[in-house]
XYZ file of N, CA and C in Angstrom:
726
model
N 63.522 -47.013 -27.284
C 62.912 -46.732 -26.010
C 62.016 -45.562 -26.190
N 62.577 -44.480 -26.838
C 61.861 -43.299 -27.025
C 60.650 -43.541 -27.959
N 60.832 -44.313 -28.949
C 59.632 -44.630 -29.817
C 58.468 -45.315 -29.012
N 58.867 -46.229 -28.193
C 57.929 -46.974 -27.360
C 57.195 -46.041 -26.465
N 57.967 -45.156 -25.858
C 57.365 -44.144 -24.954
C 56.369 -43.273 -25.667
N 56.797 -42.831 -26.847
C 56.018 -41.957 -27.656
C 54.678 -42.665 -28.072
N 54.796 -43.918 -28.467
C 53.586 -44.800 -28.850
C 52.633 -44.881 -27.596
N 53.198 -45.164 -26.479
C 52.400 -45.282 -25.248
C 51.746 -43.971 -24.918
N 52.415 -42.793 -25.126
C 51.803 -41.561 -24.849
C 50.600 -41.242 -25.799
N 50.867 -41.564 -27.037
C 49.788 -41.360 -28.010
C 48.611 -42.200 -27.746
N 48.851 -43.541 -27.245
C 47.749 -44.464 -26.902
C 47.007 -43.915 -25.727
N 47.691 -43.398 -24.755
C 47.071 -42.831 -23.564
C 46.233 -41.564 -23.921
N 46.722 -40.788 -24.841
C 45.997 -39.604 -25.293
C 44.707 -40.003 -26.007
N 44.770 -41.106 -26.769
C 43.597 -41.585 -27.527
C 42.568 -42.092 -26.588
N 43.069 -42.852 -25.551
C 42.177 -43.497 -24.570
C 41.502 -42.354 -23.683
N 42.313 -41.345 -23.369
C 41.718 -40.169 -22.603
C 40.697 -39.489 -23.410
N 41.005 -39.251 -24.729
C 40.021 -38.595 -25.531
C 38.755 -39.333 -25.771
N 38.873 -40.712 -25.860
C 37.733 -41.582 -25.948
C 36.886 -41.566 -24.652
N 37.653 -41.576 -23.542
C 36.959 -41.577 -22.230
C 36.183 -40.261 -22.102
N 36.831 -39.169 -22.434
C 36.167 -37.845 -22.324
C 34.884 -37.809 -23.182
N 35.003 -38.304 -24.417
C 33.896 -38.289 -25.301
C 32.716 -39.134 -24.750
N 33.100 -40.271 -24.213
C 31.973 -41.152 -23.630
C 31.369 -40.538 -22.363
N 32.221 -39.787 -21.556
C 31.644 -39.047 -20.418
C 30.799 -37.977 -20.864
N 31.221 -37.264 -21.875
C 30.448 -36.131 -22.364
C 29.040 -36.634 -22.913
N 29.167 -37.717 -23.641
C 27.867 -38.327 -24.166
C 26.894 -38.687 -23.087
N 27.510 -39.390 -22.007
C 26.771 -39.801 -20.906
C 26.093 -38.613 -20.159
N 26.809 -37.546 -19.942
C 26.323 -36.328 -19.314
C 25.188 -35.701 -20.100
N 25.360 -35.639 -21.437
C 24.339 -35.033 -22.318
C 23.059 -35.923 -22.271
N 23.242 -37.213 -22.287
C 22.081 -38.108 -22.150
C 21.397 -37.978 -20.838
N 22.155 -37.840 -19.770
C 21.545 -37.617 -18.405
C 20.757 -36.388 -18.343
N 21.350 -35.264 -18.980
C 20.626 -33.959 -18.966
C 19.326 -34.065 -19.709
N 19.393 -34.714 -20.841
C 18.188 -34.932 -21.630
C 17.051 -35.731 -20.893
N 17.533 -36.760 -20.210
C 16.609 -37.585 -19.458
C 16.037 -36.725 -18.280
N 16.874 -35.962 -17.656
C 16.339 -35.048 -16.555
C 15.320 -34.044 -17.017
N 15.572 -33.439 -18.250
C 14.638 -32.496 -18.743
C 13.369 -33.170 -19.111
N 13.525 -34.503 -19.667
C 12.393 -35.166 -20.089
C 11.484 -35.493 -18.864
N 12.186 -35.930 -17.752
C 11.464 -36.257 -16.572
C 10.733 -35.039 -16.007
N 11.385 -33.900 -15.983
C 10.792 -32.709 -15.441
C 9.693 -32.289 -16.288
N 9.796 -32.372 -17.633
C 8.703 -31.929 -18.445
C 7.495 -32.895 -18.300
N 7.766 -34.098 -17.906
C 6.592 -35.037 -17.597
C 5.949 -34.739 -16.257
N 6.788 -34.253 -15.325
C 6.259 -34.009 -13.967
C 5.457 -32.632 -13.904
N 5.944 -31.694 -14.715
C 5.256 -30.361 -14.654
C 3.783 -30.392 -14.830
N 3.281 -30.986 -15.984
C 1.840 -30.972 -16.144
C 1.145 -31.919 -15.145
N 1.888 -32.906 -14.650
C 1.369 -33.814 -13.668
C 1.042 -33.089 -12.375
N 1.978 -32.150 -11.913
C 1.819 -31.346 -10.775
C 0.506 -30.434 -10.883
N 0.394 -29.862 -12.002
C -0.777 -28.968 -12.205
C -2.076 -29.780 -12.261
N -1.919 -30.943 -12.907
C -3.211 -31.780 -12.990
C -3.595 -32.348 -11.568
N -2.575 -32.590 -10.804
C -2.839 -33.074 -9.450
C -3.667 -31.991 -8.640
N -3.149 -30.772 -8.695
C -3.820 -29.637 -8.061
C -5.298 -29.521 -8.659
N -5.358 -29.605 -9.992
C -6.675 -29.408 -10.574
C -7.742 -30.378 -9.984
N -7.248 -31.594 -9.690
C -8.155 -32.584 -9.086
C -8.555 -32.332 -7.709
N -7.819 -31.457 -7.046
C -8.127 -31.145 -5.662
C -9.223 -30.036 -5.498
N -10.004 -30.230 -4.431
C -10.961 -29.239 -4.090
C -10.744 -28.614 -2.656
N -9.500 -28.821 -2.227
C -9.062 -28.291 -0.920
C -8.571 -26.926 -1.099
N -9.332 -25.901 -0.604
C -8.978 -24.539 -0.873
C -7.690 -24.155 -0.177
N -7.381 -24.812 0.863
C -6.078 -24.501 1.486
C -4.899 -24.894 0.670
N -5.042 -26.052 0.006
C -3.988 -26.538 -0.995
C -3.848 -25.454 -2.106
N -4.962 -25.084 -2.715
C -4.871 -24.120 -3.782
C -4.294 -22.799 -3.309
N -4.687 -22.388 -2.131
C -4.139 -21.183 -1.646
C -2.599 -21.214 -1.397
N -2.108 -22.400 -0.959
C -0.682 -22.530 -0.693
C 0.083 -22.389 -2.015
N -0.472 -22.866 -3.118
C 0.171 -22.821 -4.386
C 0.193 -21.336 -4.930
N -0.984 -20.678 -4.770
C -1.045 -19.308 -5.149
C -0.171 -18.374 -4.390
N -0.088 -18.595 -3.135
C 0.834 -17.811 -2.309
C 2.261 -18.008 -2.610
N 2.603 -19.179 -3.227
C 4.036 -19.409 -3.493
C 4.531 -19.059 -4.855
N 3.616 -18.392 -5.589
C 3.927 -18.183 -6.999
C 5.132 -17.258 -7.214
N 5.228 -16.136 -6.452
C 6.409 -15.279 -6.678
C 7.645 -15.926 -6.278
N 7.660 -16.665 -5.193
C 8.832 -17.364 -4.680
C 9.302 -18.388 -5.735
N 8.388 -19.067 -6.270
C 8.661 -20.086 -7.355
C 9.132 -19.523 -8.644
N 8.597 -18.405 -8.943
C 8.953 -17.625 -10.132
C 10.534 -17.218 -9.975
N 10.861 -16.789 -8.808
C 12.228 -16.363 -8.518
C 13.191 -17.547 -8.625
N 12.693 -18.666 -7.938
C 13.479 -19.886 -7.814
C 13.688 -20.563 -9.263
N 12.757 -20.302 -10.108
C 12.822 -20.918 -11.441
C 14.012 -20.348 -12.233
N 14.332 -19.141 -11.958
C 15.468 -18.520 -12.652
C 15.151 -18.170 -14.096
N 13.840 -18.174 -14.455
C 13.417 -17.872 -15.813
C 13.676 -16.343 -16.157
N 14.534 -16.162 -17.076
C 14.808 -14.784 -17.463
C 15.026 -14.720 -18.972
N 14.567 -13.669 -19.675
C 14.854 -13.520 -21.064
C 15.207 -12.049 -21.171
N 15.557 -11.641 -22.396
C 16.000 -10.304 -22.719
C 14.930 -9.304 -22.305
N 13.733 -9.764 -22.038
C 12.640 -8.866 -21.555
C 12.661 -8.606 -20.127
N 13.337 -9.533 -19.372
C 13.390 -9.372 -17.900
C 13.156 -10.672 -17.150
N 13.232 -10.659 -15.964
C 12.905 -11.920 -15.140
C 11.434 -12.120 -15.011
N 11.074 -13.420 -14.947
C 9.707 -13.832 -14.800
C 8.998 -13.107 -13.684
N 9.681 -13.060 -12.565
C 9.054 -12.431 -11.377
C 8.784 -10.992 -11.513
N 9.812 -10.210 -12.104
C 9.605 -8.781 -12.367
C 8.640 -8.523 -13.414
N 8.535 -9.297 -14.400
C 7.510 -9.124 -15.416
C 6.063 -9.380 -14.925
N 6.040 -10.407 -14.090
C 4.702 -10.765 -13.525
C 4.222 -9.620 -12.644
N 5.060 -8.980 -11.920
C 4.670 -7.904 -11.098
C 4.090 -6.729 -11.869
N 4.868 -6.458 -12.957
C 4.373 -5.245 -13.828
C 3.019 -5.724 -14.554
N 2.924 -7.018 -14.837
C 1.735 -7.479 -15.540
C 0.518 -7.340 -14.599
N 0.653 -7.676 -13.343
C -0.417 -7.644 -12.382
C -0.818 -6.094 -12.153
N 0.147 -5.166 -12.303
C -0.136 -3.813 -12.153
C -1.095 -3.190 -13.157
N -1.323 -3.996 -14.243
C -2.283 -3.467 -15.319
C -3.678 -3.720 -14.900
N -3.913 -4.380 -13.764
C -5.289 -4.656 -13.317
C -6.111 -3.474 -13.318
N -7.322 -3.542 -13.873
C -8.299 -2.419 -13.781
C -8.232 -1.377 -14.871
N -7.190 -1.447 -15.752
C -7.130 -0.475 -16.819
C -8.207 -0.647 -17.892
N -8.634 0.517 -18.404
C -9.687 0.450 -19.434
C -9.195 0.300 -20.864
N -7.888 0.454 -20.976
C -7.202 0.257 -22.319
C -5.732 0.017 -22.042
N -5.088 -0.572 -23.092
C -3.672 -0.856 -23.056
C -2.954 -0.038 -24.078
N -1.777 0.499 -23.676
C -0.945 1.233 -24.619
C -0.037 0.297 -25.363
N 0.685 0.842 -26.333
C 1.621 -0.092 -27.028
C 2.638 -0.572 -26.095
N 3.113 0.220 -25.180
C 4.193 -0.164 -24.202
C 3.591 -1.296 -23.302
N 2.308 -1.199 -22.940
C 1.642 -2.179 -22.046
C 1.593 -3.531 -22.859
N 1.323 -3.459 -24.210
C 1.169 -4.651 -25.033
C 2.626 -5.294 -25.120
N 3.629 -4.518 -25.341
C 5.049 -5.038 -25.304
C 5.315 -5.705 -24.026
N 4.920 -5.151 -22.915
C 5.128 -5.773 -21.583
C 4.385 -7.128 -21.533
N 3.161 -7.214 -21.986
C 2.386 -8.366 -21.987
C 3.056 -9.482 -22.815
N 3.402 -9.131 -23.986
C 4.136 -10.107 -24.899
C 5.449 -10.632 -24.209
N 6.184 -9.737 -23.697
C 7.369 -10.077 -22.970
C 7.205 -11.022 -21.909
N 6.123 -10.739 -21.113
C 5.780 -11.638 -20.014
C 5.372 -13.007 -20.523
N 4.528 -13.014 -21.536
C 4.053 -14.326 -22.087
C 5.231 -15.101 -22.635
N 6.149 -14.531 -23.366
C 7.294 -15.170 -23.905
C 8.254 -15.698 -22.823
N 8.483 -14.945 -21.759
C 9.352 -15.396 -20.597
C 8.633 -16.481 -19.816
N 7.371 -16.466 -19.644
C 6.643 -17.428 -18.944
C 6.528 -18.767 -19.702
N 6.372 -18.652 -20.994
C 6.209 -19.896 -21.788
C 7.291 -20.101 -22.792
N 6.934 -20.292 -24.065
C 7.945 -20.561 -25.100
C 8.236 -19.405 -25.928
N 9.426 -19.261 -26.395
C 9.832 -18.177 -27.243
C 9.228 -18.329 -28.612
N 8.573 -17.374 -29.021
C 8.005 -17.361 -30.473
C 8.208 -15.960 -31.014
N 8.143 -15.871 -32.349
C 8.433 -14.504 -33.016
C 7.296 -13.580 -32.955
N 6.811 -13.252 -31.670
C 5.623 -12.387 -31.499
C 6.011 -10.957 -31.242
N 7.158 -10.659 -30.611
C 7.488 -9.352 -30.210
C 7.542 -8.397 -31.386
N 8.026 -8.865 -32.481
C 8.191 -7.878 -33.664
C 6.869 -7.300 -34.081
N 5.793 -8.066 -33.923
C 4.517 -7.543 -34.275
C 4.043 -6.558 -33.318
N 4.276 -6.751 -32.004
C 3.921 -5.780 -30.935
C 4.673 -4.462 -31.148
N 5.939 -4.569 -31.423
C 6.783 -3.429 -31.524
C 6.482 -2.589 -32.784
N 5.892 -3.312 -33.771
C 5.659 -2.629 -35.075
C 4.248 -1.841 -35.078
N 3.455 -2.042 -33.999
C 2.160 -1.473 -33.943
C 2.189 0.023 -33.543
N 1.164 0.747 -33.871
C 1.004 2.161 -33.458
C 0.329 2.177 -32.124
N 0.639 3.084 -31.319
C 0.010 3.175 -29.972
C -1.558 3.387 -30.170
N -1.978 4.191 -31.091
C -3.406 4.443 -31.255
C -4.216 3.191 -31.557
N -3.640 2.321 -32.471
C -4.442 1.071 -32.826
C -4.429 0.112 -31.683
N -3.435 0.068 -30.830
C -3.470 -0.818 -29.678
C -4.498 -0.361 -28.665
N -4.531 0.991 -28.404
C -5.407 1.510 -27.541
C -6.890 1.365 -27.977
N -7.159 1.539 -29.265
C -8.562 1.387 -29.794
C -8.946 -0.025 -29.679
N -8.121 -1.012 -30.111
C -8.476 -2.440 -30.045
C -8.662 -2.894 -28.644
N -7.702 -2.500 -27.731
C -7.779 -2.999 -26.369
C -9.006 -2.363 -25.607
N -9.290 -1.120 -25.934
C -10.486 -0.496 -25.257
C -11.747 -1.219 -25.639
N -11.886 -1.548 -26.959
C -13.060 -2.325 -27.306
C -13.111 -3.744 -26.728
N -11.885 -4.396 -26.557
C -11.887 -5.741 -26.039
C -12.203 -5.672 -24.521
N -11.698 -4.736 -23.826
C -12.008 -4.698 -22.391
C -13.433 -4.296 -22.154
N -13.964 -3.476 -22.948
C -15.438 -3.087 -22.792
C -16.325 -4.273 -23.042
N -15.800 -5.254 -23.823
C -16.635 -6.472 -24.167
C -16.636 -7.485 -23.033
N -15.731 -7.411 -22.114
C -15.726 -8.312 -20.939
C -16.976 -8.228 -20.152
N -17.652 -9.340 -19.753
C -17.038 -10.759 -19.699
C -17.284 -11.632 -20.933
N -17.704 -11.116 -22.038
C -17.815 -11.905 -23.233
C -16.509 -12.206 -23.847
N -15.932 -13.355 -23.553
C -14.607 -13.644 -23.927
C -14.362 -13.669 -25.476
N -15.346 -14.134 -26.067
C -15.272 -14.252 -27.621
C -15.146 -12.889 -28.206
N -16.032 -11.854 -27.835
C -16.059 -10.602 -28.429
C -14.746 -9.940 -28.039
N -14.290 -10.074 -26.745
C -13.170 -9.451 -26.260
C -11.910 -9.914 -27.046
N -11.771 -11.268 -27.274
C -10.745 -11.797 -28.040
C -10.717 -11.365 -29.482
N -11.882 -11.356 -30.059
C -12.048 -10.878 -31.481
C -11.543 -9.478 -31.685
N -11.810 -8.655 -30.718
C -11.272 -7.288 -30.869
C -9.801 -7.203 -30.882
N -9.123 -7.987 -30.043
C -7.667 -8.025 -29.952
C -7.020 -8.782 -31.054
N -7.611 -9.856 -31.448
C -6.912 -10.692 -32.536
C -7.102 -10.052 -33.960
N -7.785 -8.893 -33.937
C -7.815 -8.093 -35.132
C -6.508 -7.410 -35.429
N -5.684 -7.319 -34.345
C -4.328 -6.766 -34.500
C -3.457 -7.808 -35.056
N -2.547 -7.356 -35.979
C -1.705 -8.345 -36.597
C -0.710 -9.027 -35.580
N -0.619 -10.339 -35.684
C 0.294 -11.052 -34.801
C -0.267 -11.409 -33.413
N -1.520 -10.978 -33.086
C -2.114 -11.317 -31.860
C -3.096 -12.401 -31.972
N -2.708 -13.603 -31.388
C -3.657 -14.764 -31.428
C -4.471 -14.797 -30.100
N -5.247 -15.841 -29.982
C -6.165 -15.949 -28.802
C -5.390 -16.083 -27.553
N -4.248 -16.860 -27.526
C -3.449 -17.051 -26.378
C -2.848 -15.672 -25.855
N -2.344 -14.898 -26.734
C -1.820 -13.623 -26.389
C -2.933 -12.621 -25.920
N -4.063 -12.714 -26.640
C -5.161 -11.956 -26.190
C -5.548 -12.264 -24.763
N -5.579 -13.585 -24.490
C -5.935 -13.978 -23.098
C -5.022 -13.361 -22.022
N -3.772 -13.250 -22.315
C -2.793 -12.617 -21.384
C -3.080 -11.166 -21.161
N -3.505 -10.544 -22.329
C -3.888 -9.048 -22.222
C -5.153 -8.896 -21.370
N -6.084 -9.774 -21.600
C -7.400 -9.633 -20.885
C -7.325 -10.002 -19.426
N -6.539 -11.009 -19.147
C -6.380 -11.483 -17.713
C -5.586 -10.380 -16.938
N -4.752 -9.581 -17.634
C -3.979 -8.622 -16.960
C -4.857 -7.522 -16.382
N -5.967 -7.188 -17.092
C -6.878 -6.086 -16.616
C -8.027 -6.527 -15.867
N -8.419 -7.770 -16.022
C -9.717 -8.312 -15.459
C -9.536 -9.793 -14.995
N -9.619 -9.986 -13.636
C -9.352 -11.263 -13.088
C -10.540 -12.248 -13.359
N -11.560 -11.834 -14.052
C -12.688 -12.810 -14.436
C -12.248 -13.651 -15.607
N -11.080 -13.321 -16.281
C -10.583 -14.117 -17.306
C -9.212 -14.692 -16.980
N -8.978 -15.946 -17.361
C -7.722 -16.611 -17.149
C -6.780 -16.505 -18.258
N -5.497 -16.717 -18.032
C -4.498 -16.811 -19.079
C -4.692 -18.196 -19.689
N -4.604 -18.233 -21.063
C -4.704 -19.532 -21.826
C -3.347 -20.124 -21.890
N -2.957 -20.691 -20.844
C -1.497 -21.319 -20.838
C -1.476 -22.719 -21.127
N -0.232 -23.197 -21.534
C -0.065 -24.672 -21.692
C -0.440 -25.492 -20.574
N 0.036 -25.018 -19.410
C -0.316 -25.697 -18.110
C -1.780 -25.930 -17.864
N -2.497 -24.793 -18.161
C -4.005 -24.906 -17.961
C -4.681 -25.752 -19.010
N -4.267 -25.650 -20.175
C -4.889 -26.453 -21.300
C -4.610 -27.955 -21.001
N -3.445 -28.244 -20.511
C -3.129 -29.711 -20.256
C -3.799 -30.177 -19.019
N -3.773 -29.366 -17.956
C -4.357 -29.847 -16.622
C -5.839 -29.838 -16.568
N -6.373 -28.717 -17.214
C -7.891 -28.547 -17.121
C -8.656 -29.215 -18.259
N -8.132 -29.026 -19.521
C -8.866 -29.621 -20.625
C -8.356 -30.922 -21.038
N -7.165 -31.359 -20.469
C -6.563 -32.613 -20.866
C -6.019 -32.579 -22.287
N -5.574 -31.355 -22.734
C -5.103 -31.212 -24.086
C -3.758 -31.935 -24.147
N -3.421 -32.692 -25.294
C -2.129 -33.365 -25.401
C -0.959 -32.312 -25.524
N 0.185 -32.763 -25.106
C 1.365 -31.873 -25.028
C 1.730 -31.196 -26.357
N 1.695 -31.888 -27.488
C 2.139 -31.383 -28.717
C 1.034 -31.034 -29.724
N -0.152 -31.086 -29.341
C -1.288 -30.725 -30.368
C -2.418 -29.988 -29.642
N -2.011 -29.052 -28.784
C -3.029 -28.201 -28.166
C -3.654 -27.229 -29.136
N -4.850 -26.905 -28.913
C -5.613 -25.929 -29.783
C -5.748 -24.620 -29.111
N -5.100 -23.586 -29.675
C -5.157 -22.254 -29.020
C -6.245 -21.424 -29.793
N -7.476 -21.961 -29.745
C -8.606 -21.262 -30.458
C -9.647 -20.759 -29.451
N -10.647 -20.057 -29.945
C -11.639 -19.501 -29.098
C -12.475 -20.548 -28.415
N -12.789 -21.685 -29.054
C -13.562 -22.674 -28.415
C -12.846 -23.234 -27.235
N -11.503 -23.461 -27.362
C -10.714 -23.998 -26.226
C -10.701 -22.979 -25.117
N -10.521 -21.635 -25.498
C -10.429 -20.708 -24.429
C -11.831 -20.551 -23.657
N -12.891 -20.637 -24.347
C -14.192 -20.560 -23.665
C -14.392 -21.803 -22.716
N -13.954 -22.956 -23.184
C -14.046 -24.098 -22.313
C -13.167 -23.909 -21.139
N -11.959 -23.372 -21.289
C -11.004 -23.174 -20.253
C -11.639 -22.201 -19.262
N -12.126 -21.098 -19.747
C -12.802 -20.103 -18.844
C -13.983 -20.678 -18.040
N -14.785 -21.441 -18.707
C -15.963 -22.001 -18.002
C -15.462 -22.956 -16.849
N -14.449 -23.728 -17.104
C -13.944 -24.640 -16.177
C -13.277 -23.907 -14.996
N -12.496 -22.856 -15.301
C -11.838 -22.124 -14.241
C -12.853 -21.292 -13.443
N -13.873 -20.816 -14.067
C -14.884 -20.148 -13.285
C -15.665 -21.060 -12.409
N -15.888 -22.290 -12.778
C -16.637 -23.284 -11.999
C -15.766 -23.686 -10.814
N -14.460 -23.769 -11.042
C -13.523 -24.156 -9.983
C -13.413 -23.047 -9.001
N -13.394 -21.762 -9.442
C -13.297 -20.631 -8.562
C -14.513 -20.543 -7.702
N -15.692 -20.802 -8.224
C -16.936 -20.860 -7.531
C -16.935 -21.832 -6.431
N -16.368 -23.022 -6.809
C -16.398 -24.182 -5.882
C -15.416 -23.923 -4.672
N -14.238 -23.272 -5.057
C -13.265 -22.963 -3.985
C -13.796 -21.828 -3.085
N -14.638 -20.878 -3.536
C -15.288 -19.870 -2.733
C -14.356 -18.712 -2.466
N -14.779 -17.962 -1.552
C -13.957 -16.773 -1.123
C -13.724 -15.826 -2.260
N -12.503 -15.388 -2.345
C -12.138 -14.378 -3.358
C -11.565 -15.018 -4.624
N -11.700 -16.352 -4.793
C -11.035 -16.979 -5.951
C -11.720 -16.543 -7.315
N -10.898 -16.323 -8.241
C -11.277 -15.911 -9.610
C -10.709 -16.887 -10.633
N -11.215 -16.812 -11.830
C -10.630 -17.642 -12.882
C -9.128 -17.375 -13.137
N -8.731 -16.128 -13.043
C -7.343 -15.790 -13.228
C -6.543 -16.412 -12.107
N -7.083 -16.283 -10.814
C -6.284 -16.892 -9.672
C -6.167 -18.322 -9.788
N -7.182 -18.977 -10.352
C -7.144 -20.394 -10.583
C -6.038 -20.841 -11.435
N -5.938 -20.112 -12.595
C -4.919 -20.456 -13.592
C -3.565 -20.184 -13.004
N -3.461 -19.068 -12.202
C -2.093 -18.766 -11.661
C -1.655 -19.803 -10.641
N -2.543 -20.296 -9.891
C -2.229 -21.401 -8.889
C -1.791 -22.679 -9.692
N -2.402 -22.905 -10.827
C -1.945 -24.053 -11.651
C -0.554 -23.797 -12.172
N -0.260 -22.609 -12.602
C 1.032 -22.229 -13.117
C 2.099 -22.417 -12.018
N 1.683 -21.947 -10.815
C 2.595 -21.996 -9.624
C 2.964 -23.476 -9.350
N 1.841 -24.287 -9.462
C 2.129 -25.772 -9.263
C 3.083 -26.431 -10.279
N 3.000 -25.875 -11.485
C 3.935 -26.364 -12.579
C 5.330 -25.935 -12.309
N 5.560 -24.873 -11.513
C 6.888 -24.329 -11.237
C 7.464 -25.036 -9.954
N 6.644 -25.791 -9.274
C 7.136 -26.450 -8.023
C 8.153 -27.529 -8.358
N 9.269 -27.465 -7.656
C 10.309 -28.419 -7.891
C 9.978 -29.717 -7.164
N 10.188 -30.815 -7.728
C 9.955 -32.135 -7.108
C 10.777 -32.277 -5.843
N 10.235 -32.693 -4.799
C 10.974 -32.875 -3.549
C 12.124 -33.837 -3.621
N 13.257 -33.517 -3.156
C 14.432 -34.396 -3.241
C 14.195 -35.577 -2.240
N 14.738 -36.721 -2.658
C 14.516 -37.900 -1.698
C 15.460 -37.723 -0.562
N 14.912 -37.973 0.650
C 15.635 -37.880 1.839
C 16.569 -39.033 2.059
N 17.794 -38.668 2.502
C 18.782 -39.771 2.776
C 18.591 -40.293 4.140
N 19.076 -41.584 4.404
C 19.001 -42.072 5.639
C 19.771 -41.294 6.679
N 19.248 -41.010 7.815
C 19.966 -40.216 8.727
C 19.568 -38.747 8.777
N 18.827 -38.287 7.693
C 18.471 -36.919 7.578
C 17.311 -36.676 8.557
């Protein structure tokens, strides 16, 4: 009787372990599907906004950016997305960037987008070389090509990072973000081109949209509204009786 009971106990343990493994696999699969669906919806939301010419709709997305940044919960070792964004916007109007400013910009870029090994380059730079390159870049605005060339002369700084530096100080230039490249230029998800030609096309399109929206709209504000749209959470389905 004891042997039979022991065998039954072992059988129940195996069944429980098998059931737990199946449940774990199901939950992992569900999480992957949810992430995949959200990844599909994000560029779609920004693309939907890009197709709109309703200034009120654009303004609603821009006004919601800080709230959505906070709700996104995006945080890295560099800080929260919302806090970094506020510090980034405070760089507006500067005639040059310090090394500390560049570290802030790179931290904001990495927190906002994908983690890449960029910070080590910023942290290894000397303050004087950053100031010299950024001063030349800012003086070249609104010539995006010359401005980017001055910054990309710094080791580890590509066009996308340069765009975040330039947009920080001058709202005539937008951030070259994944969301903007996909929504505005129709760039494919896994093969976007982060080069000067793409940035100039993005700048031209954002400038045209800003002009069409009128008022105080700028290329930077246009891109920020698109990014805000990408952070918008899909509305939950209402239940009967709600």
